[in-house]
XYZ file of C-alpha atoms in Angstrom:
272
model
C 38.479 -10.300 -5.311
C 35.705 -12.312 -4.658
C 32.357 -10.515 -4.051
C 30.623 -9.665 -0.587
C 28.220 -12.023 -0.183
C 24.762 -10.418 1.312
C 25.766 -6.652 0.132
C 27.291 -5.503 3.859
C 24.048 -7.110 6.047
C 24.843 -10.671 6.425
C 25.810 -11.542 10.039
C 28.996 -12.918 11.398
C 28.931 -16.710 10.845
C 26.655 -17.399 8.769
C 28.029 -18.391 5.236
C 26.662 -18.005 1.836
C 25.260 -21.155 0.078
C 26.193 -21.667 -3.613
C 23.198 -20.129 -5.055
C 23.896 -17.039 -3.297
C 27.548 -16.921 -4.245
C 26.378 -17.717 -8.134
C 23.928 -14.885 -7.845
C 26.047 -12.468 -6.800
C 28.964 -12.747 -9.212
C 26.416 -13.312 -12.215
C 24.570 -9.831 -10.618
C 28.376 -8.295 -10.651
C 28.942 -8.908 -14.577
C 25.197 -7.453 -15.114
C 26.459 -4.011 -13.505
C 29.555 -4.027 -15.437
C 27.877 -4.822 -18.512
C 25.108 -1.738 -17.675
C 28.135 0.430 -17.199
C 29.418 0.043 -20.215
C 28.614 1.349 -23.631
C 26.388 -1.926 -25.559
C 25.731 -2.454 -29.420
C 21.526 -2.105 -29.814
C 21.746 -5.762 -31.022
C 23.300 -7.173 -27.530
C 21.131 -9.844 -26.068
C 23.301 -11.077 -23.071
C 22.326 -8.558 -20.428
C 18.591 -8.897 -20.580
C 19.408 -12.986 -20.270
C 21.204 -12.786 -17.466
C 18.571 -10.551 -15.983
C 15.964 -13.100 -16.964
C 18.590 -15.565 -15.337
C 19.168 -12.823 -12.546
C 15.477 -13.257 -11.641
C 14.845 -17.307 -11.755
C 18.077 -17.230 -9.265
C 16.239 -14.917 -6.939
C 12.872 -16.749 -6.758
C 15.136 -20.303 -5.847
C 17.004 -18.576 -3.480
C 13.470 -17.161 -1.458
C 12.563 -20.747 -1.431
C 15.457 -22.092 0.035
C 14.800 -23.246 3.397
C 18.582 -20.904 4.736
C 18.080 -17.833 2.789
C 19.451 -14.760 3.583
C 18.015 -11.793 5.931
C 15.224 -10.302 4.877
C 16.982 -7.140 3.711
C 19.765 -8.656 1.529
C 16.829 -10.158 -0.514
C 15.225 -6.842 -0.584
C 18.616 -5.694 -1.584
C 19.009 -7.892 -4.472
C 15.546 -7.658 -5.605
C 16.159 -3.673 -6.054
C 18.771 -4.294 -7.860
C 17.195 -6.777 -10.384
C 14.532 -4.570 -10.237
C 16.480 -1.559 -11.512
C 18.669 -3.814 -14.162
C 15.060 -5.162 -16.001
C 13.695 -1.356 -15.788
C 16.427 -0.201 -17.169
C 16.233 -2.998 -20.137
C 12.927 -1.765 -20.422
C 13.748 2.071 -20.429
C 16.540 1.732 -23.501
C 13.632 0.160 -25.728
C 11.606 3.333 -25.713
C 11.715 5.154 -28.914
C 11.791 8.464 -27.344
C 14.451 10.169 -25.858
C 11.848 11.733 -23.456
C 10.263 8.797 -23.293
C 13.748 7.083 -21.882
C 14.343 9.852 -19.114
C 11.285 9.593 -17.520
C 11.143 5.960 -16.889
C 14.831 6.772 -16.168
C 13.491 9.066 -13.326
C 11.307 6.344 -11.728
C 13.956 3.764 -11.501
C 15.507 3.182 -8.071
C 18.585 1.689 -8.401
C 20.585 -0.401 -5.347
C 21.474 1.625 -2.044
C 24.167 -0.953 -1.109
C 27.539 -1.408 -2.505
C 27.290 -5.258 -4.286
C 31.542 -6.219 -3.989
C 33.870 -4.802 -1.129
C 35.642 -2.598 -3.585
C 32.896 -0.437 -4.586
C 32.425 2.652 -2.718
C 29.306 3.640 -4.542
C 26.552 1.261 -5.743
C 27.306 0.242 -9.475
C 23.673 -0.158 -10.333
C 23.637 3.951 -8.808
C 26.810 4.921 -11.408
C 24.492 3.507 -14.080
C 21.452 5.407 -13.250
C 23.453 8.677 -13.317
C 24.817 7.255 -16.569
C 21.845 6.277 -18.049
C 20.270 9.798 -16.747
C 23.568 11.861 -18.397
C 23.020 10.023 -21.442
C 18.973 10.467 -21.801
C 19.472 14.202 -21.288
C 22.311 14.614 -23.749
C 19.707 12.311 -26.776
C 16.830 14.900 -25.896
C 19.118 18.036 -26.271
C 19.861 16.609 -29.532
C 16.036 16.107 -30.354
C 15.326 19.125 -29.562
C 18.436 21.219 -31.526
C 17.208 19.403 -34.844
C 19.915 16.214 -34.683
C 19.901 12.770 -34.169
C 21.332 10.696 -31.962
C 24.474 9.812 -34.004
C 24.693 13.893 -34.269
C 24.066 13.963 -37.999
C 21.581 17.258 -38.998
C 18.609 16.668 -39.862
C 16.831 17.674 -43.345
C 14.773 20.509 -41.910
C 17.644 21.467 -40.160
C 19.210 21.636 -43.395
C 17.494 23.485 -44.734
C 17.293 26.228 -42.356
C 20.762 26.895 -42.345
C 21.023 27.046 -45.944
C 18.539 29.361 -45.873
C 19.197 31.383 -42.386
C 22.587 32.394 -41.052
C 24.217 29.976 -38.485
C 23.446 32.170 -35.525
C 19.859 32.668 -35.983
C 19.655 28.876 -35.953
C 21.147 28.401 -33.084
C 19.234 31.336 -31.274
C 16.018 30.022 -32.457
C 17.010 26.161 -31.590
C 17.676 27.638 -28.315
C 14.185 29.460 -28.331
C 12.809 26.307 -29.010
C 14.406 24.531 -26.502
C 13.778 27.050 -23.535
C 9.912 26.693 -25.068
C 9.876 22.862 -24.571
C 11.447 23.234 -21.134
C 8.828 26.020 -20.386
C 6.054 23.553 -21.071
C 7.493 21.000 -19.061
C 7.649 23.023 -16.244
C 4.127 24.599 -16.665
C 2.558 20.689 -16.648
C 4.149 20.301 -13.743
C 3.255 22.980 -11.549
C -0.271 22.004 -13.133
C 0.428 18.279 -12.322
C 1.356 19.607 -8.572
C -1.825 21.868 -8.418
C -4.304 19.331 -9.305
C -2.004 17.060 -6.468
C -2.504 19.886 -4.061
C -5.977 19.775 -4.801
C -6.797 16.246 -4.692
C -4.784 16.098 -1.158
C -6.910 18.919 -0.045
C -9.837 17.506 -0.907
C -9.101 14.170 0.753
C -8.306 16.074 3.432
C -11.560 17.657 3.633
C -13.478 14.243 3.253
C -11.431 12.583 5.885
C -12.570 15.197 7.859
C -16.275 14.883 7.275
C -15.960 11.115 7.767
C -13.938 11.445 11.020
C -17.105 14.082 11.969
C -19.797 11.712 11.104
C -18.440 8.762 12.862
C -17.607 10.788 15.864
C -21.498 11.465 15.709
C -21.878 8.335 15.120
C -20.639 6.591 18.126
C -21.883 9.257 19.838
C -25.552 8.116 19.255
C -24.904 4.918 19.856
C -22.951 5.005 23.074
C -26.239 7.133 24.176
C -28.856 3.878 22.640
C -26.409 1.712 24.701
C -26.417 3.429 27.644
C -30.617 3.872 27.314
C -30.803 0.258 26.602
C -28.836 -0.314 29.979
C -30.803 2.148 31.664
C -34.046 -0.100 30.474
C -33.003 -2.952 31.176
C -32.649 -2.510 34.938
C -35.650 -0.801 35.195
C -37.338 -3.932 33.565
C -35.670 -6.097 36.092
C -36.995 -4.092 38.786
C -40.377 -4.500 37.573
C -40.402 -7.695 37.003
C -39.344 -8.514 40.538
C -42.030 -6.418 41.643
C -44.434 -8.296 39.402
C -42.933 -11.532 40.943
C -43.208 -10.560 44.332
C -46.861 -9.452 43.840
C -48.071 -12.709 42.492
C -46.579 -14.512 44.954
C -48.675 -11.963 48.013
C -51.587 -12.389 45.660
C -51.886 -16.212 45.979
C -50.932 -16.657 49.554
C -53.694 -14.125 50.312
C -56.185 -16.514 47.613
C -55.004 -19.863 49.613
C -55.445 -18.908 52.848
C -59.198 -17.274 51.953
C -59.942 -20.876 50.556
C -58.557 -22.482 53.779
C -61.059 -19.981 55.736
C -64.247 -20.616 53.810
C -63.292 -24.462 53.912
C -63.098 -24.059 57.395
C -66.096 -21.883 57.975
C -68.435 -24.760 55.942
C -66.979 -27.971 57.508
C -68.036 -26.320 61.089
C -70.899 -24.932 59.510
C -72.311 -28.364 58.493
C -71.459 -30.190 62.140
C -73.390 -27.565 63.685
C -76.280 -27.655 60.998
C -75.857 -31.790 61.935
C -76.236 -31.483 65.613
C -78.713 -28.858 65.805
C -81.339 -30.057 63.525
C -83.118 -33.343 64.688
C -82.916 -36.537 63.235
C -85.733 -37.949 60.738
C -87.064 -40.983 61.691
Protein backbone atom coordinates (compact mmCIF):
# COMPACT_ATOMS: atom_id res chain seq x y z
CA UNK A 1 0.00 0.00 0.00
CA UNK A 2 1.51 3.01 -0.91
CA UNK A 3 2.01 5.62 1.87
CA UNK A 4 -0.24 8.78 2.71
CA UNK A 5 1.41 11.43 1.39
CA UNK A 6 1.32 14.67 3.89
CA UNK A 7 0.48 12.38 7.15
CA UNK A 8 -3.65 13.04 6.99
CA UNK A 9 -3.30 17.21 6.37
CA UNK A 10 -2.75 17.57 2.76
CA UNK A 11 -5.82 19.05 0.99
CA UNK A 12 -7.97 17.60 -1.68
CA UNK A 13 -6.18 18.16 -5.03
CA UNK A 14 -3.17 18.94 -4.45
CA UNK A 15 -0.65 16.05 -5.27
CA UNK A 16 2.61 15.12 -3.83
CA UNK A 17 5.80 15.92 -5.88
CA UNK A 18 8.49 13.19 -6.07
CA UNK A 19 10.56 14.41 -3.30
CA UNK A 20 7.74 14.18 -1.05
CA UNK A 21 6.70 10.72 -2.14
CA UNK A 22 10.67 9.61 -1.77
CA UNK A 23 10.64 11.10 1.68
CA UNK A 24 7.94 9.48 2.92
CA UNK A 25 8.57 5.86 1.98
CA UNK A 26 12.41 6.30 2.93
CA UNK A 27 10.81 7.91 6.52
CA UNK A 28 8.47 4.53 6.51
CA UNK A 29 11.57 1.99 6.40
CA UNK A 30 13.30 4.33 9.22
CA UNK A 31 10.20 3.49 11.61
CA UNK A 32 10.27 -0.06 10.77
CA UNK A 33 13.83 -0.30 11.19
CA UNK A 34 13.42 1.70 14.90
CA UNK A 35 10.83 -0.91 15.66
CA UNK A 36 12.77 -3.55 15.35
CA UNK A 37 15.45 -5.15 17.42
CA UNK A 38 19.21 -3.76 15.59
CA UNK A 39 22.82 -5.32 16.01
CA UNK A 40 25.04 -2.29 17.96
CA UNK A 41 27.18 -2.35 14.75
CA UNK A 42 24.11 -1.29 12.29
CA UNK A 43 24.90 1.85 10.41
CA UNK A 44 21.87 2.10 7.97
CA UNK A 45 19.34 3.83 10.18
CA UNK A 46 21.38 6.78 11.29
CA UNK A 47 22.16 7.20 7.21
CA UNK A 48 18.97 7.33 6.24
CA UNK A 49 18.27 9.77 9.01
CA UNK A 50 21.19 11.83 7.83
CA UNK A 51 19.47 11.22 4.32
CA UNK A 52 16.00 11.75 6.13
CA UNK A 53 17.20 15.28 6.96
CA UNK A 54 19.00 16.60 3.52
CA UNK A 55 15.41 15.44 1.97
CA UNK A 56 13.62 17.72 4.37
CA UNK A 57 15.74 20.89 3.92
CA UNK A 58 15.15 20.39 -0.32
CA UNK A 59 11.74 19.88 0.16
CA UNK A 60 11.33 23.52 2.42
CA UNK A 61 12.98 25.04 -0.51
CA UNK A 62 10.88 23.87 -3.07
CA UNK A 63 8.89 26.56 -4.45
CA UNK A 64 5.18 23.81 -3.95
CA UNK A 65 5.92 22.43 -0.63
CA UNK A 66 3.56 21.12 1.52
CA UNK A 67 1.33 22.95 4.37
CA UNK A 68 3.00 24.23 6.95
CA UNK A 69 2.00 21.49 9.37
CA UNK A 70 2.94 18.37 7.32
CA UNK A 71 6.52 19.86 7.40
CA UNK A 72 6.20 20.37 11.03
CA UNK A 73 4.97 16.86 10.98
CA UNK A 74 7.87 15.39 9.32
CA UNK A 75 10.37 17.44 11.02
CA UNK A 76 9.05 15.83 14.50
CA UNK A 77 9.46 12.86 13.27
CA UNK A 78 13.11 13.22 12.02
CA UNK A 79 13.51 14.93 15.00
CA UNK A 80 12.55 12.00 17.24
CA UNK A 81 14.42 9.25 14.81
CA UNK A 82 18.10 11.36 15.24
CA UNK A 83 17.27 11.74 19.19
CA UNK A 84 16.66 8.53 19.45
CA UNK A 85 20.11 7.61 17.48
CA UNK A 86 21.51 9.80 19.89
CA UNK A 87 19.79 8.30 23.08
CA UNK A 88 21.03 4.42 22.25
CA UNK A 89 24.77 5.80 22.28
CA UNK A 90 24.63 6.72 25.93
CA UNK A 91 26.53 4.42 28.09
CA UNK A 92 24.08 4.53 30.82
CA UNK A 93 21.01 2.89 31.12
CA UNK A 94 19.79 5.98 33.12
CA UNK A 95 21.44 7.97 31.00
CA UNK A 96 19.22 6.38 27.90
CA UNK A 97 15.74 6.88 29.73
CA UNK A 98 16.02 10.27 30.37
CA UNK A 99 16.84 11.53 27.00
CA UNK A 100 14.21 8.84 26.24
CA UNK A 101 11.77 11.02 28.35
CA UNK A 102 12.48 14.26 26.41
CA UNK A 103 11.92 12.85 23.03
CA UNK A 104 8.61 13.70 21.34
CA UNK A 105 7.91 11.39 18.88
CA UNK A 106 5.21 12.00 15.71
CA UNK A 107 1.42 12.73 16.67
CA UNK A 108 0.27 11.69 13.15
CA UNK A 109 -0.07 8.33 11.72
CA UNK A 110 2.82 8.35 8.60
CA UNK A 111 0.86 5.36 6.09
CA UNK A 112 -3.05 4.83 6.02
CA UNK A 113 -2.69 1.55 7.79
CA UNK A 114 -1.32 2.68 10.96
CA UNK A 115 -3.66 3.44 13.63
CA UNK A 116 -1.04 4.66 16.01
CA UNK A 117 2.08 6.68 15.07
CA UNK A 118 5.08 4.19 14.49
CA UNK A 119 7.65 6.67 15.63
CA UNK A 120 5.02 6.66 19.13
CA UNK A 121 5.25 2.46 19.27
CA UNK A 122 9.00 3.08 19.30
CA UNK A 123 9.14 5.55 22.03
CA UNK A 124 7.10 3.21 24.28
CA UNK A 125 9.55 0.59 23.02
CA UNK A 126 12.51 2.32 23.49
CA UNK A 127 11.00 3.54 27.07
CA UNK A 128 10.03 -0.47 28.00
CA UNK A 129 13.38 -1.36 27.04
CA UNK A 130 15.46 1.55 29.02
CA UNK A 131 13.51 0.63 32.15
CA UNK A 132 13.98 -3.12 31.89
CA UNK A 133 18.47 -2.27 31.27
CA UNK A 134 18.25 -0.05 34.56
CA UNK A 135 16.36 -2.77 36.63
CA UNK A 136 19.12 -4.90 35.60
CA UNK A 137 21.80 -2.22 36.71
CA UNK A 138 20.46 -1.87 39.60
CA UNK A 139 19.82 -5.91 40.68
CA UNK A 140 23.71 -6.43 40.04
CA UNK A 141 23.38 -7.78 36.10
CA UNK A 142 24.17 -6.73 32.87
CA UNK A 143 22.42 -6.15 30.07
CA UNK A 144 22.86 -9.61 28.44
CA UNK A 145 21.55 -10.83 32.13
CA UNK A 146 24.83 -12.47 33.06
CA UNK A 147 25.69 -11.79 37.16
CA UNK A 148 28.02 -9.79 37.88
CA UNK A 149 31.33 -10.59 40.05
CA UNK A 150 30.18 -8.76 43.16
CA UNK A 151 27.06 -10.25 42.67
CA UNK A 152 28.85 -13.37 42.78
CA UNK A 153 30.11 -13.17 45.34
CA UNK A 154 27.35 -12.26 47.51
CA UNK A 155 25.43 -15.15 46.82
CA UNK A 156 28.15 -17.44 47.47
CA UNK A 157 28.49 -15.93 50.50
CA UNK A 158 24.66 -14.91 51.51
CA UNK A 159 21.61 -17.06 50.94
CA UNK A 160 19.59 -16.37 47.69
CA UNK A 161 16.82 -14.55 49.47
CA UNK A 162 18.75 -12.08 51.35
CA UNK A 163 20.14 -11.07 47.96
CA UNK A 164 17.27 -10.52 46.48
CA UNK A 165 15.72 -8.61 49.57
CA UNK A 166 18.68 -6.45 49.77
CA UNK A 167 18.84 -5.90 45.73
CA UNK A 168 15.37 -4.88 46.27
CA UNK A 169 16.43 -2.52 49.24
CA UNK A 170 18.74 -1.13 46.99
CA UNK A 171 16.57 -0.58 44.35
CA UNK A 172 13.61 1.05 46.38
CA UNK A 173 16.83 3.32 47.76
CA UNK A 174 17.77 4.47 44.19
CA UNK A 175 14.12 5.10 43.36
CA UNK A 176 13.81 6.99 46.75
CA UNK A 177 16.56 9.34 45.65
CA UNK A 178 15.13 9.90 42.45
CA UNK A 179 12.09 10.94 43.76
CA UNK A 180 13.58 13.15 46.58
CA UNK A 181 15.68 15.26 43.60
CA UNK A 182 12.71 15.73 42.16
CA UNK A 183 10.44 17.10 44.56
CA UNK A 184 13.75 19.21 45.25
CA UNK A 185 14.06 19.93 41.46
CA UNK A 186 10.13 21.04 41.69
CA UNK A 187 10.76 23.16 44.91
CA UNK A 188 13.54 25.17 43.67
CA UNK A 189 10.94 25.46 40.26
CA UNK A 190 8.26 26.61 42.62
CA UNK A 191 10.57 28.96 43.94
CA UNK A 192 12.10 30.45 41.01
CA UNK A 193 8.34 30.89 39.52
CA UNK A 194 7.49 32.60 42.70
CA UNK A 195 10.08 34.73 42.65
CA UNK A 196 9.55 35.82 39.05
CA UNK A 197 6.35 36.30 40.03
CA UNK A 198 7.21 38.65 42.66
CA UNK A 199 9.62 40.70 40.32
CA UNK A 200 7.09 40.94 37.60
CA UNK A 201 5.15 42.39 40.07
CA UNK A 202 7.51 45.07 41.27
CA UNK A 203 8.27 45.92 37.63
CA UNK A 204 4.56 46.10 36.63
CA UNK A 205 4.41 48.57 40.05
CA UNK A 206 7.22 50.73 39.04
CA UNK A 207 6.18 51.30 35.55
CA UNK A 208 2.66 51.90 36.57
CA UNK A 209 4.42 54.75 38.67
CA UNK A 210 6.17 55.40 36.06
CA UNK A 211 3.76 56.51 33.49
CA UNK A 212 2.05 57.89 36.10
CA UNK A 213 4.68 60.72 36.53
CA UNK A 214 5.00 61.24 33.27
CA UNK A 215 1.44 61.51 32.07
CA UNK A 216 1.40 64.28 35.05
CA UNK A 217 5.02 66.19 33.32
CA UNK A 218 2.94 65.89 30.08
CA UNK A 219 -0.02 67.20 31.15
CA UNK A 220 2.11 70.24 33.18
CA UNK A 221 4.03 70.78 30.07
CA UNK A 222 0.56 71.26 28.24
CA UNK A 223 -0.70 73.24 30.94
CA UNK A 224 2.60 75.63 30.30
CA UNK A 225 2.52 75.82 27.19
CA UNK A 226 -0.83 77.59 26.82
CA UNK A 227 -0.19 79.74 29.46
CA UNK A 228 3.02 80.83 27.51
CA UNK A 229 0.94 81.42 24.48
CA UNK A 230 -1.29 83.57 26.35
CA UNK A 231 1.46 85.65 27.44
CA UNK A 232 3.04 86.04 24.64
CA UNK A 233 -0.03 87.39 22.89
CA UNK A 234 -0.35 89.69 25.62
CA UNK A 235 3.26 90.74 25.19
CA UNK A 236 2.42 91.13 21.41
CA UNK A 237 -0.51 93.06 21.83
CA UNK A 238 1.26 95.44 24.28
CA UNK A 239 4.06 96.34 21.99
CA UNK A 240 1.98 96.95 19.37
CA UNK A 241 -0.35 99.80 21.96
CA UNK A 242 3.09 100.86 23.06
CA UNK A 243 4.30 102.12 19.63
CA UNK A 244 1.12 103.49 18.26
CA UNK A 245 0.96 105.56 21.47
CA UNK A 246 5.16 106.52 20.68
CA UNK A 247 4.15 107.45 16.85
CA UNK A 248 1.43 109.43 17.33
CA UNK A 249 3.39 111.54 20.38
CA UNK A 250 6.12 112.13 17.61
CA UNK A 251 3.41 113.21 15.08
CA UNK A 252 2.18 115.76 17.96
CA UNK A 253 5.48 117.33 18.90
CA UNK A 254 6.28 117.47 15.02
CA UNK A 255 3.24 119.21 14.72
CA UNK A 256 3.46 121.45 17.73
CA UNK A 257 7.22 122.77 16.32
CA UNK A 258 6.37 123.21 12.58
CA UNK A 259 3.43 125.73 13.88
CA UNK A 260 5.60 126.79 16.48
CA UNK A 261 8.29 128.08 14.05
CA UNK A 262 5.57 129.88 11.44
CA UNK A 263 4.35 131.72 14.30
CA UNK A 264 7.94 132.50 15.75
CA UNK A 265 8.41 133.60 11.66
CA UNK A 266 5.53 135.93 11.46
CA UNK A 267 5.66 137.43 14.74
CA UNK A 268 9.17 138.48 15.02
CA UNK A 269 10.23 141.27 12.49
CA UNK A 270 12.41 140.98 9.75
CA UNK A 271 16.27 142.10 9.93
CA UNK A 272 17.20 144.36 7.50
Amino acid sequence: MAPAVGVGHRPLGMAASRLELNLVRLLCRCEAMAAEKRDPDEWRLEKYVGALEDMLQALKAQSSKPTSEVINEYSRKVEFLKGMLQAEKLTSSSEKALANQFLAPGRVPTTAKERVPATKTVHLQSRARYAGEMRSELLGKNISGEPELDVRKRMVSEPRPVDEKQSAAELDLVLQRHQDLQEKLAEEMLGLARSLKTNTLAAQTVIKKDNQTLSHSLKMADQNLEKLKTESERLEQHTQKSVNWLLWAMLIIVCFIFVSMILFIRIMPKLK
